Amino acid sequence: MSSSNPYPEPDVLKVSVLDKDSIIFGFHLTDYMIRDILTNIPSLSYAIITDKNIAPLYMQTITSRFDIISDELFSNKSIPTKPRLITYVIPPGEQSKSRVVKAQIEDYLLSQCCTRDTCIMALGGGVIGDLVGYVAATFMRGVSFVQIPTSLLAMADSSVGGKTAIDTPHGKNLIGAFWQPKRVFIDLAYLDTLPKRQFANGMAEIIKTAAFWDEKFFVMLENGEQEIQNAATNKDGGVEYQGCNLSTRTSSQSLLLSVLYEAVKVKAYVVTHDERESGLRGILNFGHTIGHAIEAILSPELLHGECVSIGMIKEVEIARNLGYLNQVAVGRLYRCLQSYGLPVSLDDKKVKDLVGSKHCAVDKLLDIMKVDKKNQGDKKKVVILTGIGKTLEKKATIVSDEVIRLVLSPAMKVKPVHESSFPSVRDITLVTPGSKSISNRALVLAALGAGVCRLKGLLHSDDTQVMLNALQKLGGAKFEWEDDGETLVVTGGGGILQVPNTELYLGNAGTASRFLASVCTLVQPSKLTEQNKHTVLTGNDRMKQRPIGPLVNTLRENGCDIKYIENEGCLPLAITPSSIGFRGGHVSLSASLSSQYVSSILMCAPYANEPVTLQLTGGQVISQQYIDMTIAMMKSFGIETERLNDNVYKIPKSCYRNPEVYVVESDASSATYPLAIAAITGTKCTISNIGTSSLQGDAAFAVKVLKPMGCNVVQTDTSTTVEGPPIGSLSPIPTINMESMTDAFLTASVLAAVAKRDSNNERVTRITGIANQRVKECNRIAAMVQELSKFGVQASELPDGIEIHGADISALKSLADGVNCYDDHRIAMSFSVLACVIPGGAVINEKKCVEKTWPQWWDTLERKLNIELQGVDIEAGNKNSLTALFEIGRKRKNTTPGKHNTTIVLIGMRGAGKTTLGKLASNVLKRKFIDADVYLEQSLNTTIDDYVSTNGWDAFRTKESEHLSTLLSQYPTDYIIACGGGVVEREVNRILLKKFIDEGGKVVHIVRDIEEVINYLNEDNSRPAWGEDIRNVWNRRKILYEENSNYEFNCMNITISNDLVTSNVIDLEKWKRVEADFIRFIKFLAGEDTNQVTDGKRSFFLSLTYPDLTVALEHFTTIMHGIDAVELRVDLLSDQSSSNSSSYHPPVDYVAQQLYLLRRHTHLPIIFTVRSQSQGGKFPDNKEKEMFDLLHYALKWGCEYVDVEIGTSRDLVTKLIRSKGHTKIIASWHDISGRMKWNGDEVKEVYKTANDCGDIIKIIGVANELNDNFALYEFVASLPSDSKPIIAINMKANGQLSRILNNTLTPVTHPLLPVAAAPGQVSVHEIHSARHLLGILPKRNYYLFGTPIKYSMSPTIHNTGFAVLGLPHQYHLFETDNIVGIEPIIESEDFGGASVTIPYKIGVLKYLDEVSESARQIGAVNTVIAVRDKDNKRRLVGDNTDWLGIMYSIERALGDSNSSYQESAGLVIGAGGTSRAALYALHQLGISPIYLFNRTLANAQSLAASFPSDYGITVIPSLSEPLSSPPQIIVSTIPATADVEIPKEILKFTEITKNKMGVIVEMAYKSRKTKLLQVAESFGNDRWIGVEGVQVIVEQGVWQFEKWTGCRAPRNAIEQKVAEKYTA
Ligand SMILES: NC(=O)c1ccc[n+]([C@@H]2O[C@H](COP(=O)([O-])OP(=O)(O)OC[C@H]3O[C@@H](n4cnc5c(N)ncnc54)[C@H](O)[C@@H]3O)[C@@H](O)[C@H]2O)c1
Ligand SMILES: [Zn+2]
């Protein structure tokens, strides 16, 4: 629109409202509009009010055109004066519809001296329209008003009708007026820039209008989805001012225009007939009664149209429940809304992602509806549809609260028949939903046939709808609905088909894709159409992964021209008509994969050029019964197939002759439920669309199950009648194999649950042959056992079935928390059968899950089967369908909150390290480890190889899936499970993993470089060879691993520091680092140690600004002095030497490599930041998706912190937060413009948004003067004390003060870094010095109390630390003979703390206010800390760091050697004060037993006796005595001079364990190599690791330092100084 060319004269449409032609439609109406208002609404001033989103897009064009046109009109005297145009811009969004903003606009108009002679123009969405309209209505008692709607919602709805309003805290639209605009200019060109979600939002109102008013209009929307979306984005644009006049208007533009035109016409008609809403206008409120209530709770996360969309579905469900509307109509509305991207349920994943923990309680919704302005008294009114385009009344209808509650409730209470208030009905006849397989076949056959066929009882589901749409687009046949959608009249096309205009989109409908692939090859080439036209079959992403290769191969071999558009073997396909078409003759097809391929060929075979002989190859034919079904149905349509032998069929060349009527048989599994209700309640029920002629296995349920249980069963060809015995007298069936009707086992189980004793006094039913039910929607066998047991019914799992003990009905318990359905429709329906007799009834949770096969089940249950129902709400977050699946067998209640012990599953290539790392994880987390392959072999009782060679791959894979399902459901917590490498290859497994993840499970993809894997596997001869090149396997699986895991750990063999020898596998030194990193990773995942900075602690992070971290490695330890976290600036990373291109962003692999490099060199928490260009970084602004992809990886990699910019799309942010696990989100905002004021409104808004999504808030402003820092300080100080941590800083040199004052995670630089990450950044050293100067970091004195202490290393340790970090403190020696000497010191104000040594470790106690737990247990204090609270009140706390020194020295030593010490024994030599710390440390490490030796036995005994018995301390009289478990860890606390013999026997540990090392900690430090260390060395340096006394001293000193200062000690600097002093 920015073009300077004048607009062409537009072609417009007009609609009149309240008898004025005031609504004008078209494209690019700017000039037209300006001329129109200047001439027809003459005013002195024109004021355009718009919002901040729209102003930059359109205002400039409008003002400049206004100028030019008004000049022109004035000069040719069409207008008497040249008017002025003023503009005012307000913030976008619903918040602006407020009294405040209204007043601002009014003040602005007044300040501009606007008078009555002003025309106010609202340019924007509904917010602008409503608000500005209300201003116009009251300004100077009402002035002229023009609507220029820019959002689809405003065009279709809010701009028409004259309702204007603002919101108040009490509710939306409560204050307002009716004020009709003089004109409404609906200029569809504005839609070009409207965000997609906003477009869908407007579509909701349009679909609404069609749904209650006009079926033809609705059909237009149903069929036009793709084109309408195209028009909005002007996809096929290219011409300037496209669509302005008819000559440039595309067909999609015309369609979009007519859709809007229709919607507005309806609204205008309604408004004209009932302006002030006394009746008819209420009809516009369809979907809004419930929609508004939802909106009241979920706004602003959900938009108006989105709430109305959900509201419409709920309101048509009310109509369906009341019996006014059938499922066909509900289904059509549902699919139509969905196809425009609108939510149809509060449970939609998208909705949940958006609204987070907000919840719509049913009571709350009903309460809100009570105060709706449109109600009549407190009676609620809903627009009741009786069909698409038809309503019960020409207004809203009163509906009872019970019905509304029933429909809104997520759970359903089923009342037992004997407590029901319904009159009893004993004989019921019912038609149950059609079979999906038969419906799909019938559609294909009737469309290809000749003549008219009335299809009755079709299933109405997504799948059949997709099939129907596709057949419609292929032309030839005609489809019409009769009897309100009960009957589909198909006028067959006799096999004449044409290339459709658009691609055939099949969603995820598998059957349709297989059947249509063959059907499309029948399309004849047309002379009229261009040569290379072809049919495109496509679907959603899932569909594009489902195989279709074997079918396509066969078709290609038979002359069909089919190409894969994307991936070989999958949709999308391009099918080009060829003159031969489908050749026919001998056709061979592999049928071991899917019977649908066979049915597809069979159904099309009659239309081949030659009669077809179909030969099925590939061994065992799968699902023969479906092939039989196809053949039988073809016969009903006049074509007989001959079966020549087992796998060869002959089909004549012919054309189907359509039968007049074809009744689609019921889905046999669905039919079992009403029949079972008759059985359990002792009533009679006839299903009139299934009988003995059925080919579905479940059709035999009545005869094979109900009859033996004591029911009277009568079956005809096409109907089934069951009459149950009196309640409580069903018989058990001792054993029944249900292999041919596995889906019906659940129905049988609930009946068996109430079986009486039979003549043999038996009451048990055993159902077998149903093993496949373990891998359905959930593990149905386990679920059944679990849920039945809730009622008090005993049941247990059999290897391939279930065993159920019948119980007395009167003894059954009604459950408080209801039946969990595991999102499985069959569980819901079968338990509603059982509930019909449970005393007190039963609540079925997740009632929605029945929608999969029988959406109207509950209505049928209540209205047709006469069972009383009641809607039940469950607490927010209490139950969610998926949570339930894996709760089976889980002891949820035993888990302490905050302890995250969900099982961790490892997947990845064979040889990637799953088992090794799995075992390590099991050690570290103290959980059990299961290797799925081993588990499988154990339960198969043979090796995998043998099993495969006897039973084949298919059987093996099925077993594998069953076991995976069992593993996940039986061990959902406290385990580590390593899966076989091929686990992701099967869809069922992937579904299981996804569900596991969805409900909070953790699946880790273990990645290892494929070349290394190959090397490794080549060395490992214990495994069978691969049948396939491993690289191919990896390429295929990589994405599957990635998609089915929520974490990723890379064993990346990166070069670390100085390269060591590299073997062709992986060198051990590196592997140790990998393991250390893995330990951190797994502890993080499990929440055992999230490695994050403690909240409230003053902390710093260092920003790494390198393009490649490798260069920084040599300085790593030094630059991280005093740092608490490191920031990886991902946007600055670059794998290219010169990456100056502004569109460059680092590839994921490179980022991973850099991250792992960092991980291998530091244990500090990592902040993963991708800073965008507009926020001061380098990441391209237009690559938001790529940015979030990286952020998601950061979560997968277990980064401790992820920085997210709040200016990015809310949807993306919300999605990210959903999967954050233990990662903390830093919600950041950088005011690059420098205009944000810390005392202004913008920062408040920024803060609010950041606070909504972050765990930590980061707001960065700019200081132009020093004062800006004080404003910042006040802003932070004004936040409530329990606010989230905030990083608030001003950039530039002027802002340095803010860095000095900031508390949490202050970003710092280091002199050795190449560049600072931001202007004004300072170092830790500088911050400390500055804080000291400012007086907020006063100098403290620290001391060592004891005697003799002359040679102590402590002053070196601490004073080095203070100096390196710029702390002003000082450490002194204070040697005294009398403890009293310390009194003046500790009383002095600047006392910071002290180290305490012999002889005062106990004597110091009396000066302390408090003693730590460890110091108390050890019975000695070696550290005193002066702790000051906010008011500077001081407490003296006694602590002990000796044990920390010992413990961490051991961990460090063994951590580096990578041998674990779980279940190891320890030894402490000596019984003095230090021994107590040593015993305590070993106990903390989990060492047991702990041997204790002392020369004076009695001292050892009394020391041992002073510790609790669970320490497992065993006193040994001599060191040469043989021990049952030789110690791996030895701590010697005796002086180096002590004369203790060290026998070699005591070091036996490393003799008996070949691959583990031992540790000796020597506490004596005056000489380096004590006797003990010398003996240990004689074993060789790869056996015992010696820790010298001085190392322990440094270790404990570092802890002391951190406790005193709260800063991380600069360890390497300290070590260096100590070493210098020690050797000096
Ligand atoms: N008066 C009525 O009869 C009536 C009927 C229905 C709804 N409403 C009211 O309408 C409001 C909702 O209207 P809305 O959905 O249009 O909200 P809106 O005005 O907030 O617009 C939605 C968003 O889209 C942006 N936008 C609008 N047009 C754009 C364009 N062409 N390009 C880019 N961005 C654009 C806006 O800036 C805004 O961020 C609600 O307040 C509702 O109560 C009123
Ligand atoms: Zn609305």
Tab-separated table of N, CA and C in Angstrom, residues 287-295 307 310-312 314-315 318 365 369 382 404 407-408:
chain	number	residue	atom	x	y	z
A	287	GLY	N	-23.037	-19.606	20.588
A	287	GLY	CA	-21.660	-19.875	21.000
A	287	GLY	C	-21.139	-18.919	22.050
A	288	HIS	N	-21.871	-17.827	22.266
A	288	HIS	CA	-21.359	-16.792	23.159
A	288	HIS	C	-21.772	-16.970	24.610
A	289	THR	N	-22.898	-17.654	24.865
A	289	THR	CA	-23.318	-17.808	26.257
A	289	THR	C	-22.194	-18.520	27.009
A	290	ILE	N	-21.756	-19.635	26.442
A	290	ILE	CA	-20.657	-20.360	27.078
A	290	ILE	C	-19.315	-19.710	26.729
A	291	GLY	N	-19.194	-19.257	25.488
A	291	GLY	CA	-17.942	-18.635	25.059
A	291	GLY	C	-17.531	-17.464	25.938
A	292	HIS	N	-18.499	-16.603	26.272
A	292	HIS	CA	-18.175	-15.457	27.115
A	292	HIS	C	-17.732	-15.880	28.506
A	293	ALA	N	-18.374	-16.921	29.024
A	293	ALA	CA	-18.005	-17.382	30.368
A	293	ALA	C	-16.564	-17.889	30.346
A	294	ILE	N	-16.223	-18.616	29.288
A	294	ILE	CA	-14.845	-19.110	29.162
A	294	ILE	C	-13.894	-17.921	29.037
A	295	GLU	N	-14.319	-16.964	28.226
A	295	GLU	CA	-13.469	-15.788	27.994
A	295	GLU	C	-13.205	-15.038	29.298
A	307	CYS	N	-12.575	-18.486	22.231
A	307	CYS	CA	-13.523	-18.883	23.281
A	307	CYS	C	-14.883	-19.186	22.678
A	310	ILE	N	-14.959	-22.673	21.095
A	310	ILE	CA	-15.199	-23.737	22.082
A	310	ILE	C	-16.645	-23.665	22.566
A	311	GLY	N	-17.129	-22.429	22.763
A	311	GLY	CA	-18.505	-22.237	23.215
A	311	GLY	C	-19.518	-22.820	22.233
A	312	MET	N	-19.251	-22.634	20.931
A	312	MET	CA	-20.185	-23.170	19.927
A	312	MET	C	-20.285	-24.687	20.033
A	314	LYS	N	-19.721	-26.536	22.627
A	314	LYS	CA	-20.466	-26.895	23.835
A	314	LYS	C	-21.958	-26.642	23.622
A	315	GLU	N	-22.299	-25.576	22.940
A	315	GLU	CA	-23.716	-25.270	22.753
A	315	GLU	C	-24.386	-26.236	21.777
A	318	ILE	N	-25.121	-29.269	23.690
A	318	ILE	CA	-26.357	-29.120	24.463
A	318	ILE	C	-27.544	-29.462	23.567
A	365	LEU	N	-18.018	-21.300	35.678
A	365	LEU	CA	-18.612	-20.955	34.390
A	365	LEU	C	-20.104	-20.674	34.556
A	369	MET	N	-22.146	-17.198	33.850
A	369	MET	CA	-23.292	-17.135	32.936
A	369	MET	C	-24.495	-16.491	33.610
A	382	VAL	N	-29.536	-20.199	25.597
A	382	VAL	CA	-28.574	-20.717	24.634
A	382	VAL	C	-29.282	-20.804	23.288
A	404	ILE	N	-26.667	-27.899	31.059
A	404	ILE	CA	-25.427	-27.164	30.789
A	404	ILE	C	-24.283	-27.802	31.572
A	407	VAL	N	-23.036	-31.052	30.019
A	407	VAL	CA	-22.211	-30.882	28.826
A	407	VAL	C	-20.850	-30.285	29.157
A	408	LEU	N	-20.831	-29.367	30.102
A	408	LEU	CA	-19.555	-28.715	30.424
A	408	LEU	C	-18.622	-29.590	31.243
